Each structure stands twice: as structure tokens, then as C-alpha cells.
Amino acid sequence: MQDQLTGANVFFVLLGAILVFAMHSGFAFLEVGTVRHKNQVNALVKILVDFAISTVSYFLIGYMIAYGTSFLVSASVLSGKEGGLFEPQGLTLVKFFFLTAFAAAIPAIISGGIAERMKFHPQSLATVAVVGVVYPFFEGLVWNGNLGLQGWMEASFGAPFHDFAGSIVVHAVGGWIALAAVMLLGARLGRYSAAGAPVGIPPSSIPWLALGSWLLCVGWFGFNVMSSQSLEGISGLVAMNSLMAMVGGTLSALFVGRNDPGFSHNGALAGLVAVCAGSDIMHPIGAFVVGAVAGGLFVFAFSFCQNRLKIDDVLGVWPLHGLCGLWGGIAAGIFGSASLGGLGGVSFVAQLVGSLSGALYAFVAGLIVYGVLKATIGIRLSAEDEKRGADLSIHKITANPEADMPRS
């Protein structure tokens, strides 16, 4: 019976890993639909290559930092046949796959903010640093109790910092690193007039953008529900709360964004970002409210970021992941409480301190990583390459090469 349960857990976590891996196609197509036609190929290649680099970095360095486990042992040990740190039937290995897909979401998030003017190889180096060191260090603090942080939080505030599926650990960290990168890069050519007035750059394809949102929404149920990492820990409450937050974010963004399709499709993602932290402890009505606030927050923050702060965050990843993730971490301490219908076991102060600390850590780390790259090898395409587009400048081909050929 124990072997059957272990095998079932292997299959369960593997399905979760596949669903989260599939979300990266959503990141890709969301970016493809938002950027201009001359940068669509670059968006697709970046997401795939960043995933590959993330996997290698997390395998060799990141997982060791987060969980203290090295894969540089024999296959017999890895498979769990010899006991020790590795669980039977390769359960640890599929958990690695699952967590790798989480880690790779960080550069996928950043990619949307820095689109259309970031050099390719410096971004690859940034991915090594972020996924190899920056992200797993914070991941280990929260999800593995490294350095006694969670024990200190519980002793100080009555409960450890609660982030079930990564509103802070994944989304806020990715969003706040992206903010630092975008600020260091500067705005795209022509995004603002000489007087500083914003110049609209419309999405290249609403259908592609919508497809990206749909792919992310579907995969998100693996992202959240299967964060239990075992059949014994699975909860239908997580699925229900994810659903309610998604629709709350959609409806709120539809209303606040005045029927704008980009806001509507990103509103669904905003709700899902926000509910990750407390999806296992909230009441569904609370999850709906959390998602609705996130949807409205995204619309407001996106416009404020672009038009008032003059920060050219192409996909709005700081509002979507950084701010909505921050809201989700704090909201878990509000709507997860028993007084508001939640399961309890959380502290508002712990959630506030943990969430703000995660955002600050990520922003400073982003300034360091991208600041060093900017000062040494440069991070921005030349003006000529940016005008030509990243597709031709970097990859030497466009999204529709046959259509671009001269007619005979």
C-alpha cells in the first residue's frame, strides 16, 4: 500500500509539474500578443531559453541553496533506492521538476517587463543569477525554514509567514525584480514624447494575448492545487478559491478597465496571483474579494505606472505580479483569519512583514543583478537594433518570414 501511495504521489506531482510547465507557453503568448510584430520571435525564444537556463541553474545551484540537496550523486541514490535524502520512486525528482517550473516563472515574469529593448545574452546571465541564487535563497527561507526565519516569525508574531503557492515567493519576487530591471533599462524609443507625454503602442494581437491568458489560467490550477505536493494534502478548497479569485479579478478589471480586453484578460491573472498565498485557508467569498481587489489594482497601477511614473513596463508585470502579489501576501492575513470565515492559523502582522520584506529583497536584488550587468556588458539594444526589432537584430528572422520575402 505504501508503494502504491508513493507511486500515486509521484504521478500527482508530475501532473502538477506538467501543468506549471505548460504555463510558460502562456507567458510566451501573452508577450507575443502584447509586443509589436517585430519582437514576437524574440518573445517566444526568450521564454523557452530562459526555461532551459533556469533548469540547469536550479539543478546545479538553486535547489541546493533552497533545500540543501545536491543531485550530483548516483542514479540509484536519486531514485530513492538507497534511502537518504531522496524519496522512493523518484518522488524527490518530480518535486524538483515542479519547483523548477516555479523558479523558471521568475525570468518569464521579468521578460514581459523588459520586452523589445533588452539584449539577449545579458538577460540569459541575469537568469543564471536570479534562478541560481536570488530566488532560491528567499524560497528556502519561506518554504524550507532556512536560517530559522519562520521560527522567528512565529515567535514574534504568533504565526509563521504563510505563502501556500507563491504570491510573494514567486510572483512578488519576479515582479519587483522586473521593476528594477525596467527602471535600469529605460523606456522604449518613442514610448514618450520629448515633452514626456505617453505615446500609445497598441498590442500586436489581442487573440494571441488572450490565448496566453487562457493558458496561464488553466495551468494555474496545477500551480495552486498541486502545491500540496501530495495526495494526502490536496484540498478542493484551493481549487474553489482559485476559481473565485480568477473570476473576481476578471469582472473587476472589466468594470474598472471599461471593457478593455487587455485589462480583462490580465485581470483574471491578477486575481490568481493574489490568491496564491492564502488559497488553502480562505473562504471562497474572501477569495473572490481578494481577486476583485487585485483586478482593480492592476488596472489602476498599470495606468499610473505607465502614464504618471513614466515606467515603460511593457506587459505591466510590476503591477500584475509585484503589486498584486504583495496584496495577496497581505490579504492572506486578512481573509485567512477565522473571523472572516477562513481556517485561521495566520497572523496579519507576520503576513505584512513577510510580504514587504520579500518585495524589498527582490527589488534590491534586481538593482544589483541588472545594475552590475548594465555597468559591465550593457543590457540595452542599440537604437538601430531596437528600431529594426529584436527579431531581426538578434534572431535574424521575423514571425512571418515568407510574407516578408520579396514577391517574384
XYZ file of C-alpha atoms in Angstrom:
408
model
C 0.000 0.000 0.000
C 2.853 2.364 0.792
C 4.387 1.763 -2.648
C 1.037 2.472 -4.280
C 0.642 5.715 -2.326
C 4.166 6.803 -3.227
C 3.550 5.989 -6.884
C 0.295 7.941 -6.803
C 2.111 10.916 -5.284
C 4.779 10.706 -7.998
C 2.090 10.810 -10.669
C 0.194 13.595 -8.891
C 3.234 15.868 -8.565
C 4.308 15.045 -12.130
C 0.933 16.200 -13.454
C 1.331 19.390 -11.456
C 4.802 19.930 -12.901
C 3.479 19.454 -16.440
C 0.658 21.937 -15.839
C 3.033 24.572 -14.462
C 5.470 23.898 -17.307
C 2.584 24.459 -19.733
C 2.012 27.862 -18.121
C 5.256 29.008 -19.738
C 3.565 28.808 -23.112
C 1.033 31.195 -21.609
C 3.803 33.607 -20.621
C 5.147 33.355 -24.168
C 1.894 34.029 -25.991
C 0.843 36.765 -23.579
C 4.062 38.553 -24.524
C 3.712 37.721 -28.229
C 0.281 39.329 -28.311
C 1.386 42.423 -26.417
C 4.667 43.341 -28.126
C 4.940 44.667 -31.666
C 5.219 42.267 -34.585
C 8.949 42.913 -34.938
C 9.571 41.458 -31.450
C 7.335 38.377 -31.440
C 10.031 35.816 -32.273
C 12.219 37.209 -29.515
C 9.402 36.753 -27.003
C 8.985 33.086 -27.930
C 12.710 32.311 -27.876
C 13.321 34.147 -24.590
C 10.741 32.155 -22.651
C 11.997 28.800 -23.946
C 15.692 29.585 -23.470
C 15.106 31.111 -20.035
C 13.338 27.908 -19.001
C 16.290 25.826 -20.169
C 18.826 28.041 -18.387
C 16.648 28.091 -15.277
C 16.520 24.302 -15.177
C 20.305 23.966 -15.359
C 20.903 26.740 -12.806
C 18.337 25.370 -10.372
C 19.648 21.809 -10.817
C 23.285 22.704 -10.155
C 22.951 25.533 -7.626
C 19.462 26.767 -6.762
C 17.885 23.630 -5.314
C 20.923 23.133 -3.104
C 20.596 26.675 -1.738
C 16.854 26.304 -1.112
C 16.666 22.736 0.201
C 20.233 21.617 0.850
C 20.041 18.744 -1.626
C 22.564 18.061 -4.394
C 21.786 15.929 -7.441
C 25.464 15.110 -8.030
C 25.057 11.530 -6.796
C 24.374 8.195 -8.482
C 21.070 7.443 -10.207
C 20.469 4.716 -7.628
C 20.542 7.299 -4.866
C 18.482 9.786 -6.891
C 15.715 7.266 -7.469
C 15.418 6.631 -3.728
C 16.548 3.023 -3.818
C 19.226 3.644 -1.202
C 17.225 5.809 1.179
C 18.675 9.046 2.484
C 17.526 12.461 1.269
C 15.794 11.156 -1.857
C 12.259 9.766 -1.561
C 11.329 6.387 -3.123
C 10.303 6.010 -6.767
C 11.827 9.336 -7.739
C 9.300 11.424 -5.785
C 12.018 13.980 -4.957
C 12.853 14.225 -8.645
C 9.326 15.121 -9.777
C 9.156 17.634 -6.924
C 12.303 19.154 -8.389
C 10.581 19.361 -11.798
C 7.563 21.007 -10.171
C 9.667 23.540 -8.267
C 11.853 24.186 -11.315
C 8.764 25.292 -13.232
C 8.065 27.701 -10.355
C 11.640 29.014 -10.397
C 11.594 29.496 -14.163
C 8.496 31.662 -13.790
C 10.725 34.413 -12.378
C 12.596 35.181 -15.638
C 9.357 34.580 -17.563
C 7.737 37.331 -15.489
C 10.728 39.647 -15.941
C 10.700 39.019 -19.690
C 7.390 40.809 -20.132
C 8.632 43.983 -18.462
C 11.920 44.286 -20.340
C 10.489 43.339 -23.738
C 11.512 44.984 -27.019
C 14.826 46.532 -25.931
C 16.793 44.072 -23.750
C 19.901 42.372 -25.081
C 19.559 38.585 -25.269
C 22.774 37.310 -23.655
C 22.781 39.699 -20.670
C 19.248 38.539 -19.905
C 20.477 34.944 -20.025
C 23.188 35.808 -17.498
C 20.607 37.538 -15.319
C 18.533 34.351 -15.391
C 21.509 32.356 -14.097
C 21.948 34.749 -11.171
C 18.248 35.086 -10.357
C 17.289 31.413 -10.571
C 20.608 30.107 -9.288
C 20.939 32.353 -6.235
C 18.455 35.203 -5.698
C 15.183 33.298 -5.919
C 16.186 30.045 -4.150
C 17.666 31.942 -1.204
C 14.301 33.548 -0.463
C 12.427 30.358 -1.394
C 14.422 28.431 1.197
C 13.711 30.999 3.893
C 9.945 30.719 3.403
C 9.305 27.167 2.200
C 12.120 25.299 3.928
C 12.547 27.349 7.112
C 16.187 28.131 6.369
C 18.121 30.309 8.831
C 15.274 29.973 11.318
C 13.245 32.790 9.725
C 9.877 31.077 10.043
C 10.551 30.137 13.649
C 11.398 33.749 14.414
C 8.237 34.961 12.659
C 6.098 32.576 14.678
C 7.753 33.520 17.959
C 7.474 37.238 17.191
C 4.035 37.478 15.574
C 2.164 34.339 16.616
C 2.348 32.505 13.296
C 4.881 31.829 10.539
C 4.687 33.655 7.236
C 2.080 31.854 5.121
C 2.556 31.670 1.347
C 0.975 28.450 0.159
C 1.590 28.781 -3.587
C 3.832 31.791 -4.012
C 2.072 35.166 -4.137
C 5.268 36.530 -2.602
C 7.877 33.815 -3.149
C 7.248 33.626 -6.905
C 5.078 36.491 -8.134
C 6.114 39.414 -5.958
C 9.766 38.419 -6.209
C 9.530 38.251 -10.004
C 7.554 41.480 -10.254
C 9.825 43.554 -8.035
C 12.987 42.281 -9.741
C 11.325 43.230 -13.027
C 10.651 46.760 -11.758
C 14.358 47.239 -11.033
C 15.295 45.887 -14.472
C 12.780 48.097 -16.270
C 13.948 51.212 -14.427
C 17.587 50.494 -15.325
C 16.700 49.810 -18.971
C 14.648 52.937 -19.531
C 11.640 53.366 -21.803
C 11.356 52.085 -25.350
C 12.185 54.515 -28.146
C 9.138 56.587 -28.963
C 7.165 55.499 -25.894
C 7.145 59.052 -24.562
C 7.303 62.326 -26.451
C 10.027 64.924 -25.928
C 7.667 66.641 -23.506
C 7.165 63.418 -21.563
C 3.660 62.664 -22.767
C 2.904 58.945 -23.199
C 2.641 57.710 -26.782
C 0.387 54.689 -27.150
C 1.868 51.468 -28.544
C -1.041 49.075 -29.139
C -0.795 45.281 -28.719
C 0.064 43.408 -31.881
C -2.571 40.692 -31.431
C -5.458 40.502 -28.992
C -6.113 36.804 -29.880
C -2.524 35.837 -29.022
C -2.721 37.874 -25.827
C -5.994 36.163 -24.910
C -4.550 32.724 -25.647
C -1.648 33.454 -23.319
C -4.059 34.424 -20.553
C -6.163 31.286 -21.053
C -3.110 29.006 -20.985
C -1.920 30.602 -17.770
C -5.369 30.351 -16.165
C -5.668 26.636 -16.953
C -2.157 25.829 -15.745
C -2.684 27.858 -12.594
C -4.875 25.149 -11.096
C -1.802 22.939 -11.144
C 0.255 25.802 -9.765
C -2.068 26.251 -6.780
C -3.824 22.940 -6.120
C -0.754 20.769 -6.570
C 1.386 22.936 -4.317
C 0.316 20.447 -1.638
C 2.817 18.078 -3.350
C 0.931 15.017 -2.100
C -2.452 13.362 -2.426
C -2.880 13.457 1.335
C -2.549 17.225 1.348
C -4.743 18.031 -1.659
C -7.714 20.299 -0.980
C -10.675 21.176 -3.134
C -10.807 24.453 -1.226
C -7.678 25.561 -3.101
C -9.341 24.866 -6.455
C -12.541 26.663 -5.432
C -10.668 29.687 -4.143
C -8.510 29.873 -7.260
C -11.635 29.832 -9.410
C -13.378 32.524 -7.380
C -10.347 34.805 -7.343
C -9.915 34.402 -11.096
C -13.489 35.412 -11.882
C -13.342 38.204 -9.304
C -10.268 39.632 -10.995
C -11.817 39.304 -14.444
C -15.049 41.098 -13.557
C -13.317 43.837 -11.598
C -10.811 44.559 -14.375
C -13.610 44.510 -16.946
C -15.504 47.167 -14.978
C -12.588 49.363 -13.892
C -10.886 48.985 -17.281
C -14.061 49.946 -19.165
C -14.297 46.750 -21.221
C -10.663 46.863 -22.384
C -9.776 43.296 -23.485
C -6.174 43.544 -22.313
C -7.262 44.556 -18.837
C -9.957 41.862 -18.727
C -7.574 39.039 -19.611
C -4.876 40.312 -17.271
C -7.476 40.829 -14.545
C -8.006 37.076 -14.396
C -4.259 36.642 -13.879
C -4.196 39.372 -11.230
C -6.817 37.504 -9.216
C -4.875 34.264 -9.480
C -1.608 35.946 -8.478
C -3.230 37.411 -5.381
C -4.943 34.244 -4.177
C -1.860 32.016 -4.306
C -0.700 32.826 -0.774
C -3.968 32.112 1.033
C -5.780 29.812 -1.380
C -5.633 26.961 1.135
C -7.128 28.902 4.065
C -9.616 31.463 2.707
C -13.379 31.200 2.352
C -14.423 31.339 -1.344
C -16.172 34.673 -0.780
C -12.951 36.039 0.671
C -11.044 34.691 -2.344
C -13.490 36.443 -4.676
C -12.925 39.741 -2.856
C -9.146 39.277 -2.962
C -9.304 38.625 -6.701
C -11.646 41.568 -7.325
C -9.343 43.965 -5.470
C -6.392 42.618 -7.447
C -8.164 43.123 -10.779
C -8.951 46.748 -9.986
C -5.483 47.290 -8.535
C -3.882 46.046 -11.741
C -5.846 48.420 -13.964
C -5.133 51.426 -11.761
C -1.463 50.583 -11.155
C -0.781 49.816 -14.833
C -2.082 53.220 -15.911
C -0.322 55.006 -13.041
C 2.970 53.229 -13.776
C 2.877 53.980 -17.498
C 1.371 57.475 -17.526
C 2.391 59.101 -14.254
C 5.619 57.382 -13.239
C 6.769 57.046 -16.880
C 7.972 53.483 -16.240
C 7.712 51.541 -19.505
C 6.793 48.118 -18.128
C 5.541 46.598 -21.387
C 3.248 43.857 -20.024
C 2.665 45.534 -16.677
C 4.453 42.790 -14.761
C 5.187 45.002 -11.755
C 1.502 45.891 -11.264
C 0.374 42.346 -12.064
C 2.910 40.234 -10.213
C 4.677 42.723 -7.963
C 1.752 44.693 -6.544
C -0.990 42.065 -6.828
C 1.408 39.511 -5.341
C 2.140 41.906 -2.490
C -1.594 42.391 -1.944
C -2.112 38.620 -1.953
C 0.506 38.014 0.718
C -1.052 40.634 2.984
C -4.606 39.518 2.137
C -3.844 36.004 3.392
C -3.501 37.522 6.855
C -6.892 39.200 6.500
C -9.184 36.749 4.717
C -7.404 33.684 6.065
C -8.400 34.597 9.602
C -11.185 32.628 11.289
C -13.110 35.847 11.990
C -13.634 36.309 8.233
C -14.531 32.706 7.522
C -11.018 31.411 6.912
C -9.274 28.473 8.524
C -7.081 30.665 10.732
C -3.531 29.937 11.791
C -2.221 33.146 10.233
C -1.077 36.460 11.626
C -1.741 39.742 9.834
C 1.492 41.234 11.150
C 3.508 38.215 10.004
C 1.931 38.497 6.547
C 2.613 42.218 6.362
C 6.231 41.898 7.467
C 6.921 38.863 5.270
C 5.299 40.386 2.197
C 7.035 43.763 2.451
C 10.366 42.073 3.192
C 10.027 39.871 0.117
C 9.274 42.855 -2.125
C 12.187 44.866 -0.739
C 14.584 41.929 -1.038
C 13.603 41.326 -4.665
C 13.853 44.989 -5.678
C 17.314 45.393 -4.163
C 18.470 42.107 -5.704
C 17.143 43.236 -9.095
C 19.033 46.516 -8.847
C 22.235 44.611 -8.047
C 21.923 41.943 -10.774
C 20.836 44.220 -13.603
C 22.949 47.134 -12.330
C 26.129 45.052 -12.496
C 25.248 43.811 -15.983
C 24.482 47.345 -17.151
C 27.782 48.669 -15.799
C 29.864 45.847 -17.304
C 28.488 44.467 -20.575
C 25.410 46.608 -21.158
C 21.808 45.467 -21.154
C 20.062 47.504 -23.850
C 19.934 47.051 -27.603
C 21.397 49.833 -29.707
C 18.927 52.389 -31.045
C 19.339 50.934 -34.537
C 18.678 47.357 -33.376
C 15.690 48.441 -31.306
C 14.151 50.252 -34.281
C 14.742 47.226 -36.503
C 13.247 44.963 -33.850
C 14.697 42.193 -31.701
C 13.554 39.517 -34.163
C 15.845 40.600 -36.981
C 18.547 42.131 -34.768
C 19.002 39.066 -32.560
C 17.438 36.065 -34.307
C 17.752 37.125 -37.987
C 14.185 36.129 -38.806
C 10.699 37.546 -38.392
C 7.476 35.949 -37.174
C 6.234 35.572 -40.777
C 9.386 35.167 -42.891
C 7.596 34.072 -46.062
C 5.383 37.144 -46.018
C 8.457 39.343 -45.678
C 10.166 37.905 -48.752
C 10.065 39.989 -51.945
C 7.498 38.737 -54.464
C 8.871 37.344 -57.685
